[in-house]
Short mmCIF file of N, CA and C in Angstrom, two decimals:
data_model
loop_
_atom_site.label_atom_id
_atom_site.label_comp_id
_atom_site.label_asym_id
_atom_site.label_seq_id
_atom_site.Cartn_x
_atom_site.Cartn_y
_atom_site.Cartn_z
N MET A 748 0.86 -0.95 -0.13
CA MET A 748 0.00 0.16 -0.04
C MET A 748 1.00 1.33 0.22
N THR A 749 0.49 2.07 -0.99
CA THR A 749 1.11 3.25 -0.94
C THR A 749 1.27 4.07 0.68
N LYS A 750 1.33 5.49 0.75
CA LYS A 750 0.66 6.13 2.04
C LYS A 750 -0.46 6.66 1.96
N GLN A 751 -0.88 7.37 0.88
CA GLN A 751 -2.51 7.77 0.56
C GLN A 751 -3.36 6.62 1.02
N GLU A 752 -2.73 5.13 0.17
CA GLU A 752 -3.63 4.23 0.25
C GLU A 752 -3.77 3.73 1.97
N THR A 753 -2.72 3.62 2.56
CA THR A 753 -2.54 3.58 3.68
C THR A 753 -4.15 4.37 4.50
N TYR A 754 -3.63 5.90 4.45
CA TYR A 754 -4.43 6.72 4.95
C TYR A 754 -6.00 6.46 4.50
N ASP A 755 -6.40 6.03 3.40
CA ASP A 755 -7.70 5.87 2.87
C ASP A 755 -8.12 4.42 3.44
N TYR A 756 -7.50 3.60 3.56
CA TYR A 756 -7.68 2.27 4.22
C TYR A 756 -8.18 2.73 5.64
N LEU A 757 -7.36 3.32 6.78
CA LEU A 757 -7.77 3.46 7.96
C LEU A 757 -8.90 4.65 8.06
N ARG A 758 -8.99 5.69 7.45
CA ARG A 758 -10.76 5.90 6.98
C ARG A 758 -11.52 5.29 6.91
N ALA A 759 -11.42 4.05 5.66
CA ALA A 759 -12.33 3.37 5.59
C ALA A 759 -12.89 2.70 6.76
N HIS A 760 -12.31 2.02 7.63
CA HIS A 760 -12.12 1.69 8.82
C HIS A 760 -12.41 2.04 9.89
N GLY A 761 -12.83 3.54 10.06
CA GLY A 761 -12.95 4.21 10.69
C GLY A 761 -12.43 4.57 11.76
N VAL A 762 -10.75 4.33 11.43
CA VAL A 762 -9.72 4.88 12.77
C VAL A 762 -9.63 6.35 12.39
N ASP A 763 -9.19 7.06 13.66
CA ASP A 763 -8.96 8.66 13.87
C ASP A 763 -7.65 8.45 13.94
N PHE A 764 -6.51 9.18 13.23
CA PHE A 764 -5.72 9.54 13.24
C PHE A 764 -4.98 10.90 12.69
N GLU A 765 -3.60 11.21 13.11
CA GLU A 765 -3.20 12.71 12.71
C GLU A 765 -1.58 11.86 12.28
N ILE A 766 -1.48 13.18 11.27
CA ILE A 766 -0.42 12.65 10.45
C ILE A 766 0.77 13.90 10.83
N THR A 767 2.29 13.52 10.88
CA THR A 767 2.99 14.53 10.74
C THR A 767 4.01 14.06 9.50
N GLU A 768 4.00 14.85 8.37
CA GLU A 768 5.09 14.87 7.48
C GLU A 768 6.35 15.02 7.72
N HIS A 769 7.14 14.73 7.23
CA HIS A 769 8.60 14.90 7.36
C HIS A 769 9.68 14.38 6.44
N LYS A 770 10.93 14.70 6.88
CA LYS A 770 11.72 14.01 5.76
C LYS A 770 12.14 12.55 5.91
N ALA A 771 12.63 11.88 4.83
CA ALA A 771 12.48 10.41 4.83
C ALA A 771 13.72 10.17 6.16
N VAL A 772 13.34 9.40 7.21
CA VAL A 772 13.94 8.51 8.12
C VAL A 772 14.40 7.14 8.03
N PHE A 773 15.52 6.45 8.24
CA PHE A 773 15.76 5.07 7.82
C PHE A 773 16.18 4.95 9.49
N ASN A 774 16.08 5.02 10.31
CA ASN A 774 16.67 4.52 11.54
C ASN A 774 16.38 5.44 12.79
N MET A 775 16.49 4.96 13.99
CA MET A 775 15.73 5.71 15.18
C MET A 775 16.76 7.40 15.24
N GLU A 776 18.15 7.04 15.45
CA GLU A 776 18.85 8.16 15.61
C GLU A 776 18.49 9.33 14.35
N GLU A 777 18.02 9.19 13.27
CA GLU A 777 17.38 9.99 12.46
C GLU A 777 15.71 10.80 12.78
N CYS A 778 15.41 9.91 13.27
CA CYS A 778 14.16 9.98 13.80
C CYS A 778 14.01 11.10 15.08
N ALA A 779 15.02 10.86 15.83
CA ALA A 779 15.43 12.19 16.92
C ALA A 779 15.62 13.43 16.42
N ASP A 780 16.36 13.64 15.54
CA ASP A 780 16.29 14.59 14.87
C ASP A 780 14.89 15.47 14.18
N LEU A 781 14.16 14.57 14.28
CA LEU A 781 12.67 15.41 13.53
C LEU A 781 11.72 16.29 14.77
N HIS A 782 12.20 16.23 15.91
CA HIS A 782 11.22 16.90 16.79
C HIS A 782 9.55 16.66 16.28
N LEU A 783 9.36 15.66 16.38
CA LEU A 783 8.21 15.10 16.36
C LEU A 783 7.15 15.15 17.45
N PRO A 784 5.94 15.49 17.34
CA PRO A 784 5.21 16.08 18.06
C PRO A 784 4.45 14.92 19.51
N TYR A 785 4.79 14.00 19.47
CA TYR A 785 4.93 12.89 20.82
C TYR A 785 5.90 11.92 20.66
N PRO A 786 6.98 12.52 21.10
CA PRO A 786 8.08 11.67 21.02
C PRO A 786 7.80 10.38 22.14
N GLU A 787 7.06 10.43 23.04
CA GLU A 787 6.92 9.30 24.18
C GLU A 787 6.31 8.39 23.70
N SER A 788 5.50 8.62 22.39
CA SER A 788 4.64 7.75 21.48
C SER A 788 5.43 6.62 20.27
N GLU A 789 6.50 7.17 20.43
CA GLU A 789 7.22 6.84 18.62
C GLU A 789 7.35 5.23 19.01
N ALA A 790 7.36 5.08 18.02
CA ALA A 790 7.55 2.97 17.91
C ALA A 790 8.81 3.20 17.10
N LYS A 791 9.53 1.46 17.51
CA LYS A 791 10.48 0.97 16.84
C LYS A 791 10.09 -0.51 16.83
N ASN A 792 10.12 -0.45 15.15
CA ASN A 792 9.79 -1.77 14.74
C ASN A 792 10.86 -2.62 14.31
N LEU A 793 11.21 -4.05 14.66
CA LEU A 793 11.80 -4.84 13.79
C LEU A 793 11.23 -6.20 13.76
N LEU A 794 11.37 -6.92 12.48
CA LEU A 794 10.94 -7.66 11.83
C LEU A 794 12.42 -8.76 11.91
N ILE A 795 11.70 -10.04 12.78
CA ILE A 795 12.84 -10.91 13.19
C ILE A 795 11.99 -12.20 12.69
N ARG A 796 13.24 -12.75 12.47
CA ARG A 796 12.68 -14.48 11.92
C ARG A 796 13.38 -15.58 13.07
N ASP A 797 12.80 -16.98 12.74
CA ASP A 797 14.04 -18.17 13.37
C ASP A 797 15.08 -18.43 12.67
N ASP A 798 15.44 -19.33 13.02
CA ASP A 798 17.11 -19.50 12.47
C ASP A 798 16.51 -20.45 11.14
N LYS A 799 15.41 -21.06 11.15
CA LYS A 799 15.18 -22.17 10.36
C LYS A 799 13.67 -21.21 9.16
N HIS A 800 13.89 -20.12 9.52
CA HIS A 800 13.31 -19.27 8.24
C HIS A 800 11.54 -19.70 8.22
N ALA A 801 11.15 -20.48 9.37
CA ALA A 801 10.32 -21.00 9.33
C ALA A 801 8.89 -20.06 9.93
N HIS A 802 9.58 -19.25 11.34
CA HIS A 802 8.41 -18.23 12.02
C HIS A 802 8.92 -16.57 11.80
N TYR A 803 8.17 -16.06 11.56
CA TYR A 803 8.28 -14.67 11.59
C TYR A 803 8.06 -13.76 12.47
N TYR A 804 8.44 -12.71 13.26
CA TYR A 804 7.52 -11.76 14.12
C TYR A 804 8.30 -10.51 14.02
N LEU A 805 7.34 -9.45 13.99
CA LEU A 805 7.17 -8.13 14.26
C LEU A 805 6.90 -7.52 15.41
N ILE A 806 8.66 -6.80 15.96
CA ILE A 806 8.15 -6.78 17.45
C ILE A 806 8.10 -5.10 17.36
N THR A 807 7.20 -4.49 17.77
CA THR A 807 7.14 -3.47 18.05
C THR A 807 7.37 -2.45 19.44
N VAL A 808 8.29 -1.38 19.67
CA VAL A 808 8.54 -1.45 21.15
C VAL A 808 8.56 0.18 20.92
N LYS A 809 8.21 0.80 22.14
CA LYS A 809 8.84 2.34 22.40
C LYS A 809 10.23 2.79 21.73
N ALA A 810 10.19 4.04 21.27
CA ALA A 810 11.55 3.94 20.67
C ALA A 810 12.59 4.10 21.39
N ASP A 811 12.33 4.32 22.85
CA ASP A 811 13.43 4.52 23.51
C ASP A 811 14.03 3.02 24.09
N LYS A 812 13.57 1.88 23.58
CA LYS A 812 13.79 0.64 24.11
C LYS A 812 14.69 -0.40 23.68
N ARG A 813 15.21 -0.93 23.86
CA ARG A 813 16.35 -1.90 23.28
C ARG A 813 15.99 -3.47 23.13
N VAL A 814 15.69 -4.23 22.07
CA VAL A 814 15.01 -5.36 22.45
C VAL A 814 16.17 -6.64 22.25
N ASN A 815 16.65 -7.42 23.68
CA ASN A 815 17.48 -8.32 23.57
C ASN A 815 16.90 -9.51 22.85
N LEU A 816 16.98 -10.24 21.99
CA LEU A 816 16.53 -10.90 21.06
C LEU A 816 16.65 -12.52 21.99
N LYS A 817 17.89 -12.50 23.03
CA LYS A 817 17.83 -13.87 23.06
C LYS A 817 17.11 -13.45 24.41
N ASP A 818 16.65 -12.41 25.19
CA ASP A 818 15.40 -12.63 26.40
C ASP A 818 14.34 -12.81 25.65
N PHE A 819 14.25 -12.30 24.43
CA PHE A 819 12.71 -12.41 23.63
C PHE A 819 12.42 -14.15 23.46
N ARG A 820 13.64 -14.60 22.83
CA ARG A 820 13.40 -15.94 22.77
C ARG A 820 12.97 -16.53 23.97
N ARG A 821 13.43 -16.52 25.11
CA ARG A 821 13.56 -17.19 26.47
C ARG A 821 11.92 -17.00 26.96
N GLN A 822 11.41 -15.69 26.98
CA GLN A 822 10.31 -15.13 27.17
C GLN A 822 8.88 -15.95 26.27
N HIS A 823 9.50 -16.04 25.21
CA HIS A 823 8.36 -16.25 24.23
C HIS A 823 8.63 -17.84 23.50
N GLY A 824 9.69 -18.84 24.06
CA GLY A 824 9.85 -19.73 23.49
C GLY A 824 10.18 -20.37 21.94
N THR A 825 10.93 -19.46 21.75
CA THR A 825 11.11 -19.16 20.47
C THR A 825 12.71 -19.99 19.74
N PRO A 826 13.08 -21.07 18.85
CA PRO A 826 14.19 -20.77 18.46
C PRO A 826 14.97 -19.86 18.55
N PRO A 827 16.59 -19.73 17.99
CA PRO A 827 17.43 -18.93 17.88
C PRO A 827 16.90 -17.89 16.88
N LEU A 828 17.03 -16.14 17.18
CA LEU A 828 16.70 -15.68 16.28
C LEU A 828 17.17 -14.57 15.60
N THR A 829 16.95 -13.90 14.58
CA THR A 829 17.72 -12.88 14.27
C THR A 829 17.23 -12.18 12.93
N PHE A 830 17.60 -11.28 12.52
CA PHE A 830 16.84 -10.29 11.85
C PHE A 830 16.55 -10.55 10.31
N ALA A 831 15.46 -10.17 9.81
CA ALA A 831 15.03 -10.71 8.66
C ALA A 831 15.90 -9.95 7.57
N SER A 832 15.82 -10.70 6.58
CA SER A 832 16.57 -9.80 5.66
C SER A 832 15.54 -8.68 4.58
N PRO A 833 16.11 -7.95 3.92
CA PRO A 833 15.39 -6.74 3.21
C PRO A 833 14.26 -7.58 2.10
N GLU A 834 15.02 -8.62 1.70
CA GLU A 834 14.24 -9.44 0.77
C GLU A 834 12.70 -10.30 1.57
N GLU A 835 12.88 -10.56 2.32
CA GLU A 835 11.90 -11.13 3.33
C GLU A 835 11.18 -10.29 3.69
N LEU A 836 11.16 -8.84 4.20
CA LEU A 836 10.66 -7.73 4.35
C LEU A 836 9.90 -7.40 3.70
N LEU A 837 10.41 -7.65 2.36
CA LEU A 837 9.39 -6.79 0.83
C LEU A 837 8.63 -8.27 0.39
N GLU A 838 8.86 -9.35 0.74
CA GLU A 838 8.09 -10.55 0.50
C GLU A 838 7.00 -10.53 1.33
N LEU A 839 7.30 -10.31 2.63
CA LEU A 839 6.25 -10.52 3.74
C LEU A 839 5.00 -9.76 3.83
N LEU A 840 5.69 -8.33 4.07
CA LEU A 840 5.12 -7.23 4.35
C LEU A 840 5.15 -6.28 3.54
N LYS A 841 5.65 -6.48 2.09
CA LYS A 841 5.76 -5.82 1.08
C LYS A 841 6.58 -3.92 1.27
N LEU A 842 7.56 -3.89 2.37
CA LEU A 842 7.99 -3.21 2.69
C LEU A 842 9.37 -3.26 2.20
N THR A 843 9.92 -1.66 2.62
CA THR A 843 11.56 -1.95 2.36
C THR A 843 12.11 -1.16 3.80
N PRO A 844 13.66 -1.54 3.81
CA PRO A 844 14.43 -1.06 4.90
C PRO A 844 14.03 0.43 5.53
N GLY A 845 13.56 0.79 6.46
CA GLY A 845 13.93 2.50 6.90
C GLY A 845 11.69 2.50 6.95
N SER A 846 11.24 1.75 6.26
CA SER A 846 9.46 2.10 6.22
C SER A 846 9.05 0.70 7.24
N VAL A 847 9.57 0.16 7.60
CA VAL A 847 8.82 -0.84 8.65
C VAL A 847 7.74 -0.38 9.48
N THR A 848 6.39 -1.16 9.88
CA THR A 848 5.43 -0.48 10.26
C THR A 848 4.48 -1.49 10.73
N PRO A 849 4.15 -1.59 11.68
CA PRO A 849 3.03 -2.88 11.87
C PRO A 849 1.83 -2.71 10.55
N LEU A 850 1.90 -1.61 9.84
CA LEU A 850 0.48 -1.43 9.10
C LEU A 850 0.96 -2.18 7.85
N GLY A 851 2.26 -2.84 7.68
CA GLY A 851 2.83 -3.98 6.79
C GLY A 851 2.18 -5.10 6.98
N LEU A 852 1.46 -5.24 8.23
CA LEU A 852 0.88 -6.48 8.29
C LEU A 852 -0.24 -6.79 7.48
N LEU A 853 -0.62 -5.60 7.32
CA LEU A 853 -2.26 -5.80 6.35
C LEU A 853 -1.90 -6.66 5.11
N ALA A 854 -0.39 -6.23 4.65
CA ALA A 854 -0.13 -6.60 3.28
C ALA A 854 0.36 -8.36 3.29
N ASP A 855 0.17 -9.15 4.58
CA ASP A 855 0.56 -10.46 4.87
C ASP A 855 -0.45 -11.18 4.55
N LYS A 856 -1.33 -11.49 3.41
CA LYS A 856 -2.41 -12.27 3.68
C LYS A 856 -2.49 -13.35 3.55
N ASP A 857 -0.97 -14.33 4.23
CA ASP A 857 -0.94 -15.97 4.62
C ASP A 857 -0.66 -15.84 6.08
N HIS A 858 -0.75 -14.33 6.63
CA HIS A 858 -0.57 -14.26 8.24
C HIS A 858 0.52 -15.00 8.74
N ARG A 859 1.74 -15.27 8.08
CA ARG A 859 3.19 -15.80 8.69
C ARG A 859 3.79 -14.94 9.44
N VAL A 860 3.36 -13.67 9.65
CA VAL A 860 4.02 -12.58 10.56
C VAL A 860 3.07 -12.84 11.92
N THR A 861 4.08 -12.85 13.08
CA THR A 861 3.32 -12.73 14.52
C THR A 861 3.23 -11.36 15.04
N PHE A 862 2.83 -10.65 15.41
CA PHE A 862 2.72 -9.51 16.05
C PHE A 862 2.84 -9.36 17.47
N PHE A 863 4.13 -8.65 18.14
CA PHE A 863 4.12 -8.55 19.22
C PHE A 863 4.43 -7.24 19.43
N LEU A 864 3.20 -6.35 20.16
CA LEU A 864 3.13 -5.11 20.43
C LEU A 864 3.48 -4.58 22.43
N ASP A 865 4.64 -3.96 22.23
CA ASP A 865 5.02 -3.42 23.76
C ASP A 865 3.72 -2.96 24.65
N ARG A 866 3.36 -3.88 25.85
CA ARG A 866 2.27 -2.89 26.40
C ARG A 866 2.09 -1.79 26.93
N ASP A 867 3.58 -1.21 27.05
CA ASP A 867 3.43 0.02 27.08
C ASP A 867 2.74 1.03 26.50
N PHE A 868 2.56 0.85 25.36
CA PHE A 868 1.53 1.41 24.43
C PHE A 868 -0.13 1.51 24.37
N LEU A 869 -0.18 0.52 25.14
CA LEU A 869 -1.89 0.58 26.03
C LEU A 869 -2.01 1.47 26.91
N LEU A 870 -1.01 1.84 27.83
CA LEU A 870 -1.05 2.58 29.07
C LEU A 870 -0.85 4.51 28.43
N PRO A 871 -2.12 4.94 29.21
CA PRO A 871 -2.45 6.44 28.73
C PRO A 871 -1.15 6.95 28.43
N PRO A 872 -1.07 7.60 26.98
CA PRO A 872 -2.32 8.43 26.31
C PRO A 872 -2.64 7.23 25.15
N ASP A 873 -2.38 5.94 25.26
CA ASP A 873 -2.91 5.26 24.21
C ASP A 873 -2.75 5.56 22.93
N ARG A 874 -1.49 5.86 23.25
CA ARG A 874 -1.34 6.37 21.34
C ARG A 874 0.03 5.66 20.87
N ILE A 875 -0.11 6.09 19.55
CA ILE A 875 1.52 4.85 18.95
C ILE A 875 1.61 5.76 17.86
N GLY A 876 2.99 5.83 17.60
CA GLY A 876 3.47 6.72 16.33
C GLY A 876 3.93 5.82 15.47
N ILE A 877 3.41 5.41 14.36
CA ILE A 877 4.32 4.69 13.02
C ILE A 877 4.25 4.93 11.82
N HIS A 878 5.15 4.58 10.98
CA HIS A 878 5.30 5.16 9.54
C HIS A 878 3.68 4.56 8.94
N PRO A 879 3.57 5.38 8.17
CA PRO A 879 2.33 4.82 6.87
C PRO A 879 2.35 3.87 6.05
N THR A 880 3.64 2.70 5.97
CA THR A 880 4.44 2.06 4.82
C THR A 880 5.19 2.81 4.51
N ASP A 881 5.42 4.22 4.18
CA ASP A 881 6.12 5.35 3.99
C ASP A 881 7.10 5.83 4.87
N ASN A 882 8.37 5.89 4.84
CA ASN A 882 9.33 6.71 6.16
C ASN A 882 9.52 8.59 6.17
N THR A 883 8.17 8.63 4.99
CA THR A 883 8.40 10.38 5.14
C THR A 883 7.19 10.59 5.93
N ALA A 884 6.84 10.32 6.82
CA ALA A 884 5.24 10.78 7.94
C ALA A 884 5.34 9.60 8.76
N THR A 885 5.03 10.28 9.94
CA THR A 885 4.33 9.37 10.78
C THR A 885 3.01 9.51 11.43
N ILE A 886 1.57 8.65 11.35
CA ILE A 886 0.97 8.81 11.99
C ILE A 886 1.24 8.37 13.19
N TRP A 887 -0.13 8.94 13.91
CA TRP A 887 -0.22 8.97 15.54
C TRP A 887 -2.11 8.39 15.63
N PHE A 888 -2.25 7.06 16.30
CA PHE A 888 -3.03 7.07 16.76
C PHE A 888 -3.15 5.82 17.72
N SER A 889 -4.31 5.63 18.45
CA SER A 889 -4.76 4.48 19.36
C SER A 889 -3.96 3.19 19.25
N ALA A 890 -2.98 2.86 20.50
CA ALA A 890 -2.73 1.28 20.00
C ALA A 890 -3.95 0.61 20.29
N GLN A 891 -4.66 0.48 21.06
CA GLN A 891 -5.81 -0.20 21.41
C GLN A 891 -6.61 -0.42 19.85
N GLY A 892 -6.71 0.62 19.18
CA GLY A 892 -7.33 0.64 17.52
C GLY A 892 -6.44 -0.12 16.75
N LEU A 893 -5.19 -0.31 17.04
CA LEU A 893 -4.04 -0.70 15.89
C LEU A 893 -4.22 -2.46 16.29
N VAL A 894 -4.68 -2.45 17.27
CA VAL A 894 -4.42 -3.88 18.09
C VAL A 894 -5.77 -4.21 17.12
N LYS A 895 -7.00 -3.73 17.33
CA LYS A 895 -8.16 -4.20 16.84
C LYS A 895 -7.87 -4.34 15.48
N LEU A 896 -7.56 -3.48 14.69
CA LEU A 896 -7.24 -3.49 13.33
C LEU A 896 -6.85 -4.57 12.80
N LEU A 897 -5.57 -4.89 13.56
CA LEU A 897 -4.89 -6.04 13.17
C LEU A 897 -5.23 -7.63 13.35
N GLN A 898 -6.32 -7.31 14.40
CA GLN A 898 -6.93 -8.79 14.53
C GLN A 898 -7.90 -8.87 13.40
N GLU A 899 -8.83 -8.01 13.41
CA GLU A 899 -9.81 -7.63 11.98
C GLU A 899 -9.29 -8.41 11.01
N ASN A 900 -7.98 -8.30 10.73
CA ASN A 900 -7.34 -8.34 9.54
C ASN A 900 -6.70 -9.94 9.52
N GLY A 901 -6.82 -10.58 10.69
CA GLY A 901 -6.53 -11.94 11.38
C GLY A 901 -5.26 -12.23 11.56
N THR A 902 -4.59 -11.12 11.51
CA THR A 902 -2.91 -11.31 12.15
C THR A 902 -3.05 -11.64 13.88
N THR A 903 -2.23 -12.47 14.04
CA THR A 903 -2.28 -12.89 15.12
C THR A 903 -0.99 -11.93 15.85
N VAL A 904 -1.63 -11.18 17.42
CA VAL A 904 -1.36 -10.06 17.75
C VAL A 904 -0.89 -10.85 19.71
N GLU A 905 0.30 -10.62 19.89
CA GLU A 905 0.49 -10.80 21.26
C GLU A 905 1.07 -9.64 21.96
N LEU A 906 0.60 -9.09 23.22
CA LEU A 906 0.78 -8.24 23.96
C LEU A 906 2.08 -8.85 24.95
N ALA A 907 3.14 -7.60 24.96
CA ALA A 907 4.51 -8.06 25.59
C ALA A 907 4.75 -7.45 26.54
N GLU A 908 5.21 -7.71 27.45
CA GLU A 908 6.20 -6.92 28.68
C GLU A 908 7.80 -7.12 27.89
N ILE A 909 8.18 -5.76 27.08
CA ILE A 909 9.33 -5.42 26.83
C ILE A 909 10.14 -4.74 27.97
N SER A 910 11.09 -5.22 28.62
CA SER A 910 11.88 -4.07 29.61
C SER A 910 12.41 -3.06 28.92
N GLY A 911 13.32 -3.62 27.75
CA GLY A 911 14.05 -2.42 27.61
C GLY A 911 15.54 -1.89 27.97
#
């Protein structure tokens, strides 16, 4: 989906959101220079896979957290984990590096990716900031609304305690 198609999809599904347009960013360090309106709600997204390429996970955490893959593996009983390749990202979520977003899960028609959302996003103010499949904007909306939207799409959603 293009950025505009994402906006149209969200509107068609009754999702209220706010848009912040900005220069293209490819990592969290570049995001820090943007002066976004809700820095406490910014998300970091990691597409990982097991060592057999059998299971894929999109982990979305608060931007200031680090994800320890060994701890994550222990907590969730997964095989050894590593980052998915740019080719896997494109194949599974139709995204390129720098534009990873939970909204890419809408393109995962076979539901091969399990979504893990940092529970902290559900605390007040219940807001998450993610790319709309394009890294030239951030959209802000309810984290609970995101969970509902993805579950309605058939995505497996797990709420995770990620200490970071």
